[in-house]
Coordinates of C-alpha atoms in Angstrom, one line a residue:
Chain A
X1 CA 4.2 -9.7 13.8
X2 CA 4.6 -7.4 10.9
X3 CA 5.0 -8.4 7.2
X4 CA 6.2 -6.1 4.5
X5 CA 4.1 -6.3 1.4
X6 CA 6.5 -6.0 -1.5
X7 CA 4.1 -4.5 -4.1
X8 CA 1.9 -2.4 -1.8
X9 CA 5.2 -1.2 -0.2
X10 CA 3.7 -1.2 3.3
X11 CA 4.1 -3.1 6.5
X12 CA 0.9 -4.8 7.8
X13 CA 0.3 -7.0 10.8
X14 CA 0.0 -10.6 9.8
X15 CA -2.9 -11.2 12.1
X16 CA -4.8 -8.3 10.6
X17 CA -4.4 -9.9 7.2
X18 CA -5.4 -13.4 8.4
X19 CA -8.3 -11.9 10.3
X20 CA -9.5 -10.1 7.2
X21 CA -9.2 -13.2 5.1
X22 CA -10.9 -15.1 7.8
X23 CA -13.8 -12.8 8.0
X24 CA -14.4 -13.0 4.3
X25 CA -13.9 -16.8 4.6
X26 CA -16.6 -17.0 7.2
X27 CA -18.9 -15.1 4.9
X28 CA -18.1 -17.4 2.0
X29 CA -18.6 -20.5 4.1
X30 CA -21.9 -19.3 5.4
X31 CA -23.4 -17.9 2.3
X32 CA -21.5 -19.6 -0.5
X33 CA -20.4 -16.3 -2.0
X34 CA -16.8 -15.4 -2.7
X35 CA -16.8 -12.3 -0.4
X36 CA -14.6 -10.3 -2.8
X37 CA -17.2 -7.5 -2.5
X38 CA -16.3 -7.1 1.1
X39 CA -12.6 -7.7 0.7
X40 CA -11.8 -4.9 -1.7
X41 CA -13.3 -2.1 0.4
X42 CA -11.8 -3.5 3.6
X43 CA -8.3 -3.6 2.0
X44 CA -8.8 0.0 0.9
X45 CA -9.8 0.9 4.5
X46 CA -6.5 -0.7 5.6
X47 CA -4.6 1.7 3.5
X48 CA -3.8 -0.5 0.5
X49 CA -4.1 1.6 -2.6
X50 CA -7.3 1.0 -4.5
X51 CA -5.6 -0.4 -7.7
X52 CA -3.6 -2.9 -5.7
X53 CA -6.7 -3.9 -3.7
X54 CA -8.6 -4.6 -6.8
X55 CA -5.8 -6.6 -8.5
X56 CA -4.9 -8.6 -5.5
X57 CA -8.5 -9.6 -4.7
X58 CA -8.8 -10.8 -8.3
X59 CA -5.8 -13.0 -7.5
X60 CA -7.2 -14.1 -4.1
X61 CA -10.5 -15.1 -5.9
X62 CA -8.5 -17.6 -8.0
X63 CA -7.2 -19.3 -4.9
X64 CA -10.4 -19.3 -3.0
X65 CA -12.5 -20.7 -5.8
X66 CA -10.2 -23.4 -7.1
X67 CA -10.9 -26.0 -4.5
X68 CA -14.7 -25.3 -4.9
X69 CA -14.4 -25.9 -8.7
X70 CA -12.6 -29.2 -8.1
X71 CA -15.2 -30.4 -5.7
X72 CA -18.0 -29.4 -8.1
X73 CA -16.4 -31.1 -11.0
X74 CA -16.3 -34.3 -8.9
X75 CA -20.0 -33.9 -8.1
X76 CA -20.8 -33.2 -11.8
X77 CA -22.0 -29.8 -10.9
X78 CA -20.3 -28.0 -13.8
X79 CA -21.9 -27.5 -17.2
X80 CA -18.7 -27.2 -19.2
X81 CA -20.3 -26.1 -22.4
X82 CA -22.2 -23.3 -20.6
X83 CA -19.0 -22.6 -18.6
X84 CA -17.0 -22.1 -21.8
X85 CA -19.6 -19.8 -23.3
X86 CA -19.7 -17.8 -20.1
X87 CA -15.9 -17.8 -20.1
X88 CA -15.5 -16.4 -23.6
X89 CA -17.9 -13.6 -22.7
X90 CA -16.1 -13.1 -19.4
X91 CA -12.7 -12.7 -20.9
X92 CA -14.0 -10.2 -23.4
X93 CA -15.7 -8.4 -20.6
X94 CA -12.6 -8.4 -18.4
X95 CA -10.5 -7.0 -21.2
X96 CA -13.1 -4.2 -21.8
X97 CA -13.4 -3.5 -18.1
X98 CA -9.6 -3.3 -17.9
X99 CA -9.5 -0.6 -20.7
X100 CA -12.2 1.3 -18.8
X101 CA -10.4 1.0 -15.5
X102 CA -7.1 2.2 -16.9
X103 CA -8.7 5.1 -18.6
X104 CA -10.5 6.3 -15.5
X105 CA -7.4 5.6 -13.4
X106 CA -5.5 8.0 -15.5
X107 CA -8.2 10.6 -15.0
X108 CA -8.1 10.1 -11.3
X109 CA -11.6 8.7 -11.2
X110 CA -10.8 5.0 -10.4
X111 CA -12.1 5.4 -6.8
X112 CA -15.3 6.9 -8.1
X113 CA -15.7 4.1 -10.6
X114 CA -15.1 1.5 -8.0
X115 CA -17.5 3.1 -5.4
X116 CA -20.2 3.8 -7.9
X117 CA -20.1 0.2 -9.3
X118 CA -20.3 -1.1 -5.8
X119 CA -23.2 1.1 -4.8
X120 CA -25.2 0.3 -8.0
X121 CA -24.6 -3.5 -8.0
X122 CA -24.7 -4.1 -4.3
X123 CA -27.9 -2.0 -4.1
X124 CA -29.6 -3.8 -6.9
X125 CA -28.6 -7.3 -5.8
X126 CA -29.2 -6.7 -2.1
X127 CA -32.7 -5.4 -2.6
X128 CA -33.6 -8.2 -5.1
X129 CA -32.3 -10.8 -2.7
X130 CA -34.1 -9.2 0.3
X131 CA -37.4 -9.0 -1.6
X132 CA -37.0 -12.5 -3.0
X133 CA -36.2 -14.1 0.3
X134 CA -39.0 -12.3 2.2
X135 CA -41.4 -13.4 -0.5
X136 CA -40.1 -17.0 -0.2
X137 CA -40.6 -16.9 3.6
X138 CA -44.2 -15.7 3.2
X139 CA -44.8 -18.3 0.5
X140 CA -43.3 -21.2 2.5
X141 CA -45.9 -20.5 5.2
X142 CA -48.7 -20.4 2.6
X143 CA -47.5 -23.5 0.8
X144 CA -45.8 -24.1 -2.5
X145 CA -46.8 -22.3 -5.7
X146 CA -46.2 -24.0 -9.0
X147 CA -43.9 -22.2 -11.4
X148 CA -44.3 -22.5 -15.1
X149 CA -41.8 -24.9 -16.6
X150 CA -41.1 -22.9 -19.7
X151 CA -41.6 -19.2 -20.2
X152 CA -41.1 -17.9 -23.7
X153 CA -39.7 -14.4 -23.6
X154 CA -37.2 -12.4 -25.6
X155 CA -34.4 -14.8 -24.6
X156 CA -36.0 -17.6 -26.5
X157 CA -36.4 -15.7 -29.7
X158 CA -32.7 -14.9 -30.2
X159 CA -30.8 -16.7 -32.9
X160 CA -27.8 -19.1 -32.7
X161 CA -29.3 -21.6 -30.3
X162 CA -27.1 -24.1 -28.6
X163 CA -28.1 -27.2 -26.6
X164 CA -26.7 -27.2 -23.1
X165 CA -27.2 -30.8 -22.1
X166 CA -26.1 -30.7 -18.5
X167 CA -28.3 -27.7 -17.8
X168 CA -31.2 -29.1 -20.0
X169 CA -31.4 -25.9 -21.9
X170 CA -31.7 -25.1 -25.6
X171 CA -31.1 -21.3 -25.8
X172 CA -29.4 -18.7 -27.8
X173 CA -25.6 -18.3 -27.2
X174 CA -26.0 -14.5 -26.7
X175 CA -27.6 -14.3 -23.2
X176 CA -24.8 -16.4 -21.6
X177 CA -22.2 -14.5 -23.5
X178 CA -23.6 -11.2 -22.2
X179 CA -23.9 -12.5 -18.7
X180 CA -20.3 -13.7 -18.8
X181 CA -19.2 -10.3 -20.2
X182 CA -21.0 -8.4 -17.6
X183 CA -19.4 -10.4 -14.8
X184 CA -16.0 -10.0 -16.6
X185 CA -16.3 -6.2 -16.5
X186 CA -17.1 -6.4 -12.8
X187 CA -14.1 -8.5 -12.0
X188 CA -11.8 -6.1 -13.8
X189 CA -13.1 -2.9 -12.2
X190 CA -14.4 -4.1 -8.8
X191 CA -11.9 -6.9 -8.0
X192 CA -14.8 -9.2 -7.1
X193 CA -15.5 -12.7 -8.3
X194 CA -18.9 -11.6 -9.4
X195 CA -20.6 -14.7 -8.0
X196 CA -23.3 -12.5 -6.4
X197 CA -24.2 -11.2 -9.9
X198 CA -23.6 -14.4 -11.7
X199 CA -25.7 -16.8 -9.6
X200 CA -28.9 -14.8 -9.8
X201 CA -28.4 -14.1 -13.5
X202 CA -28.0 -17.8 -14.1
X203 CA -31.1 -18.7 -12.1
X204 CA -33.5 -15.9 -13.2
X205 CA -32.2 -14.9 -16.6
X206 CA -30.8 -18.1 -18.1
X207 CA -33.1 -20.3 -16.0
X208 CA -30.4 -22.9 -15.3
X209 CA -31.1 -25.7 -12.8
X210 CA -29.8 -24.8 -9.4
X211 CA -27.6 -27.9 -9.1
X212 CA -25.2 -26.7 -11.8
X213 CA -25.4 -23.0 -11.0
X214 CA -22.7 -22.9 -8.3
X215 CA -20.3 -25.2 -10.0
X216 CA -20.6 -23.5 -13.4
X217 CA -20.3 -20.0 -12.0
X218 CA -17.2 -21.0 -9.9
X219 CA -15.7 -22.5 -13.0
X220 CA -16.1 -19.3 -15.0
X221 CA -15.1 -17.1 -12.1
X222 CA -11.8 -19.0 -11.5
X223 CA -10.7 -18.5 -15.1
X224 CA -11.9 -15.0 -15.5
X225 CA -10.2 -14.0 -12.2
X226 CA -7.0 -15.7 -13.4
X227 CA -7.1 -13.8 -16.7
X228 CA -7.8 -10.5 -14.9
X229 CA -4.9 -11.1 -12.5
X230 CA -2.5 -11.5 -15.5
X231 CA -3.9 -8.3 -17.1
X232 CA -3.4 -6.3 -13.9
X233 CA 0.1 -7.8 -13.4
X234 CA 1.0 -6.7 -16.9
X235 CA -0.7 -3.3 -17.0
X236 CA -0.1 -1.9 -13.6
X237 CA 2.1 -4.4 -11.7
X238 CA -0.4 -4.1 -8.9
X239 CA -0.9 -7.7 -7.9
X240 CA 0.6 -8.3 -4.4
X241 CA 1.3 -12.0 -4.2
X242 CA 2.3 -11.9 -0.5
X243 CA -1.0 -10.1 0.4
X244 CA -3.0 -12.6 -1.6
X245 CA -1.5 -15.6 0.1
X246 CA -2.1 -14.3 3.6
X247 CA -5.7 -13.5 2.7
X248 CA -6.1 -17.0 1.3
X249 CA -4.7 -18.6 4.4
X250 CA -7.0 -16.6 6.6
X251 CA -9.9 -17.4 4.2
X252 CA -9.4 -21.1 4.4
X253 CA -9.7 -21.0 8.2
X254 CA -12.6 -18.7 8.1
X255 CA -14.5 -20.8 5.6
X256 CA -14.4 -23.8 8.0
X257 CA -16.0 -21.7 10.7
X258 CA -18.5 -20.2 8.2
X259 CA -19.6 -23.6 6.9
X260 CA -20.4 -24.8 10.4
X261 CA -22.3 -21.5 11.3
X262 CA -24.2 -21.7 8.0
X263 CA -25.3 -25.3 8.6
X264 CA -26.9 -24.3 11.9
X265 CA -29.1 -21.6 10.3
X266 CA -32.1 -22.0 8.1
X267 CA -31.5 -21.1 4.5
X268 CA -34.1 -18.4 4.2
X269 CA -32.7 -16.5 7.2
X270 CA -29.2 -16.8 5.8
X271 CA -30.3 -15.2 2.6
X272 CA -32.0 -12.3 4.4
X273 CA -28.8 -11.9 6.5
X274 CA -26.7 -11.8 3.3
X275 CA -29.0 -9.4 1.7
X276 CA -28.8 -7.1 4.7
X277 CA -25.1 -7.3 4.7
X278 CA -24.8 -6.5 1.0
X279 CA -27.2 -3.5 1.5
X280 CA -25.1 -2.3 4.5
X281 CA -21.9 -2.3 2.4
X282 CA -23.8 -0.5 -0.3
X283 CA -25.1 2.2 2.0
X284 CA -21.8 2.7 3.6
X285 CA -20.1 3.3 0.2
X286 CA -23.1 5.4 -1.0
X287 CA -22.8 7.7 2.0
X288 CA -19.2 8.2 1.2
X289 CA -20.1 9.6 -2.1
X290 CA -22.9 11.9 -0.8
X291 CA -21.7 13.2 2.5
X292 CA -19.0 15.9 2.4
X293 CA -15.8 14.1 3.3
X294 CA -13.6 15.3 6.1
X295 CA -10.6 15.5 3.8
X296 CA -11.3 16.9 0.4
X297 CA -7.9 16.2 -0.9
X298 CA -6.3 12.9 -1.8
X299 CA -2.9 11.9 -3.0
X300 CA -1.9 9.6 -5.8
X301 CA 1.7 8.6 -6.2
X302 CA 2.5 8.1 -9.8
X303 CA 4.5 5.0 -9.9
X304 CA 7.2 4.5 -12.5
X305 CA 6.5 8.1 -13.6
Chain B
X1 CA 21.9 17.6 -5.1
X2 CA 23.3 14.3 -6.2
X3 CA 21.9 11.0 -7.3
X4 CA 18.3 11.7 -7.4
X5 CA 15.7 9.1 -8.3
X6 CA 15.1 5.7 -6.8
X7 CA 17.6 3.0 -7.7
X8 CA 14.9 0.4 -7.6
X9 CA 15.6 -3.2 -8.1
X10 CA 19.3 -2.7 -8.7
X11 CA 22.0 -3.8 -6.5
X12 CA 24.1 -0.9 -5.7
X13 CA 26.0 -1.3 -2.5
X14 CA 28.2 1.7 -2.1
X15 CA 31.7 1.4 -1.0
X16 CA 30.6 2.4 2.5
X17 CA 28.3 -0.5 2.9
X18 CA 31.0 -3.0 2.2
X19 CA 33.2 -1.7 5.0
X20 CA 33.5 -4.0 8.0
X21 CA 30.8 -3.4 10.5
X22 CA 31.9 -2.1 13.9
X23 CA 29.8 -1.6 16.9
X24 CA 28.1 1.8 16.6
X25 CA 28.8 2.6 20.2
X26 CA 32.5 2.1 19.9
X27 CA 32.6 4.2 16.8
X28 CA 30.5 7.0 18.3
X29 CA 32.7 7.0 21.3
X30 CA 36.0 6.9 19.5
X31 CA 34.9 9.7 17.1
X32 CA 33.4 11.8 19.8
X33 CA 36.3 11.3 22.2
X34 CA 38.9 12.1 19.6
X35 CA 37.1 15.2 18.5
X36 CA 36.5 16.5 22.0
X37 CA 40.1 16.0 22.8
X38 CA 41.1 17.8 19.7
X39 CA 38.6 20.6 20.3
X40 CA 39.8 20.9 23.9
X41 CA 43.3 21.2 22.7
X42 CA 42.6 23.7 20.0
X43 CA 40.1 26.0 21.6
X44 CA 39.5 27.4 24.9
X45 CA 35.8 27.4 24.2
X46 CA 35.7 23.6 24.4
X47 CA 34.5 22.5 27.8
X48 CA 37.0 21.1 30.2
X49 CA 34.6 18.5 31.5
X50 CA 35.7 14.9 31.8
X51 CA 33.2 13.8 29.2
X52 CA 35.6 12.4 26.7
X53 CA 37.0 9.8 29.1
X54 CA 33.6 8.5 29.8
X55 CA 32.4 8.3 26.3
X56 CA 35.5 6.5 25.3
X57 CA 34.4 3.5 27.4
X58 CA 30.9 2.7 26.1
X59 CA 30.2 -0.1 28.5
X60 CA 31.9 1.6 31.5
X61 CA 30.4 2.8 34.7
X62 CA 28.0 5.8 34.6
X63 CA 29.8 9.0 34.1
X64 CA 28.8 12.2 36.0
X65 CA 27.9 14.1 32.8
X66 CA 24.6 12.8 31.5
X67 CA 24.6 14.0 27.9
X68 CA 27.6 12.0 26.6
X69 CA 26.3 8.9 28.4
X70 CA 23.1 9.2 26.5
X71 CA 25.1 9.3 23.3
X72 CA 27.1 6.2 24.2
X73 CA 24.1 4.2 25.3
X74 CA 22.0 5.3 22.4
X75 CA 24.5 4.1 19.9
X76 CA 25.2 0.9 21.7
X77 CA 21.7 -0.6 22.0
X78 CA 22.7 -3.3 19.7
X79 CA 19.8 -3.2 17.3
X80 CA 21.6 -1.6 14.4
X81 CA 21.4 -3.4 11.1
X82 CA 24.7 -2.4 9.8
X83 CA 27.8 -0.8 11.1
X84 CA 30.1 1.5 9.2
X85 CA 33.8 1.7 8.9
X86 CA 36.5 3.6 10.6
X87 CA 35.8 7.0 9.1
X88 CA 32.9 9.4 8.9
X89 CA 30.3 8.7 6.3
X90 CA 29.4 12.3 6.0
X91 CA 31.2 14.5 3.5
X92 CA 31.6 17.9 4.9
X93 CA 31.3 20.6 2.3
X94 CA 33.5 23.0 4.1
X95 CA 32.6 25.6 1.5
X96 CA 31.5 28.3 3.9
X97 CA 33.8 30.7 5.7
X98 CA 33.5 31.0 9.4
X99 CA 31.9 34.0 11.1
X100 CA 33.5 37.4 11.1
X101 CA 35.0 36.7 14.5
X102 CA 36.5 33.5 15.7
X103 CA 37.7 30.5 13.7
X104 CA 35.9 28.2 11.4
X105 CA 33.4 25.7 12.6
X106 CA 33.0 22.4 10.8
X107 CA 30.8 19.3 11.1
X108 CA 32.2 15.9 11.7
X109 CA 29.4 13.4 11.8
X110 CA 28.4 9.8 11.2
X111 CA 25.5 7.5 11.2
X112 CA 24.9 4.3 13.0
X113 CA 23.8 2.5 9.8
X114 CA 24.8 3.4 6.4
X115 CA 22.0 1.5 4.6
X116 CA 18.6 0.3 5.5
X117 CA 17.4 -3.2 4.4
X118 CA 13.7 -3.8 3.9
X119 CA 13.2 -7.4 4.9
X120 CA 10.0 -9.4 5.0
X121 CA 9.5 -8.5 8.7
X122 CA 10.5 -4.8 8.2
X123 CA 8.6 -2.6 10.7
X124 CA 10.3 0.7 10.4
X125 CA 13.7 1.7 11.6
X126 CA 15.7 4.5 13.0
X127 CA 18.6 6.5 11.8
X128 CA 20.9 7.7 14.6
X129 CA 23.0 10.6 13.5
X130 CA 25.8 11.7 15.7
X131 CA 28.8 14.0 15.5
X132 CA 30.6 17.0 16.7
X133 CA 31.5 20.5 15.8
X134 CA 35.2 20.9 15.0
X135 CA 36.7 24.3 15.6
X136 CA 39.9 25.8 14.4
X137 CA 39.7 28.7 16.8
X138 CA 37.7 29.9 19.8
X139 CA 33.9 29.5 19.7
X140 CA 32.4 32.5 17.8
X141 CA 30.0 34.6 19.7
X142 CA 27.8 35.6 16.7
X143 CA 24.5 34.2 17.8
X144 CA 23.3 30.8 18.9
X145 CA 24.7 27.5 17.4
X146 CA 22.1 25.5 15.5
X147 CA 22.3 21.9 14.3
X148 CA 19.7 21.0 11.6
X149 CA 19.5 17.4 10.4
X150 CA 17.4 16.6 7.4
X151 CA 16.7 13.2 5.9
X152 CA 15.1 13.2 2.5
X153 CA 13.6 10.2 0.7
X154 CA 13.7 9.7 -3.0
X155 CA 11.4 12.1 -4.9
X156 CA 8.0 11.0 -6.2
X157 CA 5.6 12.4 -8.7
X158 CA 2.3 12.9 -6.9
X159 CA -1.1 14.0 -8.1
X160 CA -3.1 15.9 -5.5
X161 CA -6.8 15.9 -6.2
X162 CA -9.6 17.9 -4.6
X163 CA -13.1 16.7 -4.4
X164 CA -16.0 18.9 -5.3
X165 CA -19.7 18.4 -5.2
X166 CA -21.1 17.6 -8.6
X167 CA -24.8 16.7 -8.9
X168 CA -24.9 15.6 -5.3
X169 CA -21.8 13.4 -5.4
X170 CA -18.4 14.3 -4.1
X171 CA -16.0 13.5 -6.9
X172 CA -12.4 14.5 -7.8
X173 CA -12.3 17.6 -9.9
X174 CA -9.3 19.9 -9.7
X175 CA -5.8 18.4 -9.4
X176 CA -2.3 19.5 -9.2
X177 CA 0.6 17.4 -10.5
X178 CA 3.6 17.7 -8.2
X179 CA 6.6 16.8 -10.3
X180 CA 8.8 15.9 -7.4
X181 CA 8.0 15.7 -3.7
X182 CA 10.1 13.7 -1.3
X183 CA 8.7 10.4 -0.4
X184 CA 10.1 11.0 3.1
X185 CA 11.2 14.2 4.8
X186 CA 12.3 14.6 8.4
X187 CA 13.8 17.7 9.8
X188 CA 15.4 17.6 13.2
X189 CA 16.8 20.7 15.0
X190 CA 18.1 21.6 18.4
X191 CA 15.6 24.3 18.8
X192 CA 12.9 26.3 17.0
X193 CA 13.8 26.3 13.3
X194 CA 12.8 29.9 12.8
X195 CA 15.4 31.0 15.4
X196 CA 18.2 28.8 14.1
X197 CA 18.1 29.5 10.4
X198 CA 16.8 32.6 8.6
X199 CA 14.2 32.4 5.9
X200 CA 16.7 33.3 3.2
X201 CA 19.1 30.6 4.3
X202 CA 16.3 28.1 4.4
X203 CA 15.5 29.0 0.9
X204 CA 19.1 28.9 -0.3
X205 CA 19.9 25.5 1.2
X206 CA 16.4 24.2 0.7
X207 CA 15.8 23.5 4.4
X208 CA 12.1 22.7 5.0
X209 CA 9.5 20.7 3.3
X210 CA 8.2 23.5 1.2
X211 CA 11.6 24.0 -0.3
X212 CA 11.6 20.4 -1.5
X213 CA 8.3 20.3 -3.4
X214 CA 8.4 21.2 -7.1
X215 CA 5.3 21.5 -9.2
X216 CA 5.1 22.3 -12.8
X217 CA 1.8 21.2 -14.2
X218 CA -1.8 21.7 -13.2
X219 CA -2.9 25.0 -11.8
X220 CA -0.4 27.5 -12.9
X221 CA -1.1 30.3 -10.4
X222 CA 0.8 29.9 -7.1
X223 CA -2.2 31.1 -5.1
X224 CA -4.3 28.3 -6.5
X225 CA -1.6 25.8 -6.0
X226 CA -1.0 26.7 -2.4
X227 CA -4.0 24.7 -0.9
X228 CA -2.9 21.6 -2.8
X229 CA 0.6 21.9 -1.5
X230 CA -0.8 22.4 2.0
X231 CA -2.9 19.3 1.6
X232 CA 0.0 17.3 0.4
X233 CA 2.0 18.2 3.5
X234 CA -0.9 17.6 5.8
X235 CA -1.7 14.2 4.3
X236 CA 2.0 13.1 4.3
X237 CA 2.4 14.3 7.9
X238 CA -0.7 12.2 8.8
X239 CA 1.0 9.2 7.1
X240 CA 4.1 9.9 9.2
X241 CA 6.4 10.4 6.3
X242 CA 6.8 14.2 6.8
X243 CA 7.9 15.2 10.2
X244 CA 9.3 18.2 11.8
X245 CA 11.3 17.2 14.9
X246 CA 12.2 20.5 16.5
X247 CA 14.3 19.9 19.5
X248 CA 15.2 16.3 18.5
X249 CA 18.8 17.2 18.1
X250 CA 20.6 17.0 21.4
X251 CA 23.5 19.4 21.5
X252 CA 25.8 19.2 24.4
X253 CA 28.5 21.7 25.4
X254 CA 28.0 23.3 22.0
X255 CA 30.1 20.6 20.5
X256 CA 28.6 17.1 20.5
X257 CA 25.3 16.4 18.9
X258 CA 23.1 13.5 18.2
X259 CA 19.6 12.9 16.8
X260 CA 17.3 10.0 16.2
X261 CA 15.2 10.0 13.1
X262 CA 12.5 7.4 13.1
X263 CA 11.8 5.8 9.8
X264 CA 8.2 4.5 9.2
X265 CA 7.4 1.0 8.0
X266 CA 5.9 2.3 4.7
X267 CA 9.3 3.4 3.3
X268 CA 9.9 3.9 -0.4
X269 CA 13.0 2.4 -1.8
X270 CA 15.8 4.5 -3.0
X271 CA 18.6 6.7 -1.8
X272 CA 17.9 8.8 1.2
X273 CA 20.0 11.9 1.7
X274 CA 21.0 12.9 5.1
X275 CA 22.2 16.5 5.5
X276 CA 23.5 18.3 8.5
X277 CA 23.6 22.1 8.6
X278 CA 25.5 24.0 11.2
X279 CA 24.2 27.4 11.7
X280 CA 25.5 30.4 13.7
X281 CA 23.1 33.4 14.2
X282 CA 20.8 32.2 11.5
X283 CA 23.5 31.7 8.9
X284 CA 24.6 28.3 7.6
X285 CA 28.3 28.0 8.4
X286 CA 28.9 24.4 7.3
X287 CA 27.0 21.5 5.9
X288 CA 27.7 17.8 5.4
X289 CA 25.8 15.2 3.6
X290 CA 25.7 11.5 2.9
X291 CA 23.5 9.0 1.2
X292 CA 21.7 6.1 2.9
X293 CA 20.5 3.5 0.4
X294 CA 17.2 1.9 1.4
X295 CA 16.5 -1.3 -0.5
X296 CA 14.4 -4.4 -0.3
X297 CA 16.5 -7.5 0.3
X298 CA 15.9 -11.2 -0.2
X299 CA 12.5 -12.5 -1.1
X300 CA 10.9 -9.0 -1.0
X301 CA 13.4 -7.9 -3.6
X302 CA 13.0 -10.9 -5.8
X303 CA 9.2 -10.6 -5.9
X304 CA 9.4 -6.9 -6.6
X305 CA 11.8 -7.4 -9.5
X306 CA 9.9 -10.2 -11.0
X307 CA 6.7 -8.2 -10.9
X308 CA 8.3 -5.3 -12.7
X309 CA 10.7 -6.9 -15.0
X310 CA 8.7 -10.0 -16.1
X311 CA 5.1 -9.2 -15.4
X312 CA 3.7 -12.1 -17.3
X313 CA 5.7 -14.7 -15.4
X314 CA 4.8 -12.9 -12.2
X315 CA 1.1 -13.0 -13.1
X316 CA 1.3 -16.7 -13.8
X317 CA 3.2 -17.3 -10.6
X318 CA 0.7 -15.4 -8.6
X319 CA -2.2 -17.5 -10.0
X320 CA -0.4 -20.8 -9.5
X321 CA 0.6 -19.9 -5.9
X322 CA -2.9 -18.6 -5.1
X323 CA -4.5 -21.8 -6.6
X324 CA -2.0 -24.0 -4.7
X325 CA -2.5 -22.2 -1.4
X326 CA -6.3 -22.3 -1.7
X327 CA -6.3 -26.0 -2.7
X328 CA -3.8 -27.1 -0.1
X329 CA -5.6 -25.2 2.7
X330 CA -9.0 -26.7 1.6
X331 CA -7.6 -30.2 1.4
X332 CA -5.9 -29.9 4.8
X333 CA -9.1 -28.8 6.5
X334 CA -11.1 -31.5 4.7
X335 CA -8.7 -34.1 6.1
X336 CA -8.9 -32.5 9.5
X337 CA -12.7 -32.7 9.6
X338 CA -12.6 -36.5 8.9

């Protein structure tokens, strides 16, 4: 059964879309990440133009995180004050990322920007996660090591401190603003939710308690992704609503399977698996930049031109 | 060249599309039958085969002559989206005098559908072109008869980029801006193109994909632009939007012809120009053309228009719909699990 995507102007099999959404849903159910970092490259592989992939995945992220946010709010897993600070940073970052994206798109380097960002970020996060979880595995065999409750580094010497009650933090407003902005840039240029950057940054950089990390990051991601969707819709008319809805439907089914699979596996092994997956996508994209491509030429249809 | 540029998002049903639909088979048969009868009466060159009788009855018993049957069956397979009216959609130019010997030869042709609607389930289509050669005298002996059918999609501005190795990375460097290249181009003939039309005639009537590509910007020198244009054609052929269909035109008894031109699913909206060239000994002796509008309809059209005319509303709608879909799906599965 084929469906014609009105914005991408192409006809795609419905089951391919549902499957793709489902695969990403399985991932998000298993690992608790959005899976946007897989979805954008996969859509591009399917032949969806890169700008439409990025914009549509931003829209898909809104839908896939909204129910999570609601659930987290009910569980009091959202630090709203932190969420708002991150959101302000995120919106500024998304606007900045958008300008960068548009500029490079005009220069014909959007694909390079997208690939390079993926390689750099996935590479960094993947290796960090791998090292971290391997260490944790070794440590859990040796027995627990006590961590210092408060470390006083550069972050604690910055001005404009704010008390984040839910997180039990009294820190400067700048680190969360910067973290939010960084993620905002990523949403705009990579079409990802940015959870895979946000969560480690919240844990290791801001030292937030784990119980509010997921909820707060989801809260910020939902709104930043919504903002980005509107920016893409206005700037390049590249949000494909039909595509996003089919991806979401597939994703909802996949998430159910993923949650069950995830519940059966030990957390440490899951993290190693996720780290390896992230690294695999990174290497695949990296090779594409280094190895001489079969086809040196590419076409870009100038729409509305 | 008339009416260039995509008429996106604008309702523009031509007079032709409003005409009452009629079964393609019946029309094909009536047209072909009438023409053959006329041709047979007017010229000794027209075959005296019993073909017209058989085509005139589209659902009749199998006739002995296979070619006209194929015509009748092909047009009558009932999948056509839209029928036309009583007269030919093609406008014959009739500008060209006939060969030195013999009378004039003219094209009378029609299509099985005079517009293409892109619906939500659109999965490509097919244009069936059929017609006949009308002669006012005996068949000229000046070389072989050629029928060339081209279907040209609305032009697009395309940037062709070439990757180069820079510091170990393959990145886009040189580019060529192609001001106008057809978004779709199909060329169907009844034999090898080179034997049917001379190079000069191809240039004059812009028959062939290279004659349809116009570049102004980028690399000025033609020699440097050539690989980019080659790449454009290669990539578009791979996408299935440029195709050379030599031998796809079935010509029977030097009079009746028909061709099927497949349309891919990734069609660009706009006006598609169908042109038929009749050639004799490499020279174009007549041409006819018509326009087939290709447009999104229904929901597809509504979404496209909203996205382009009211992007802010579209963006908000996209967010709300995505949030609702995500939320409803999650709630549904949560209930299911209980």
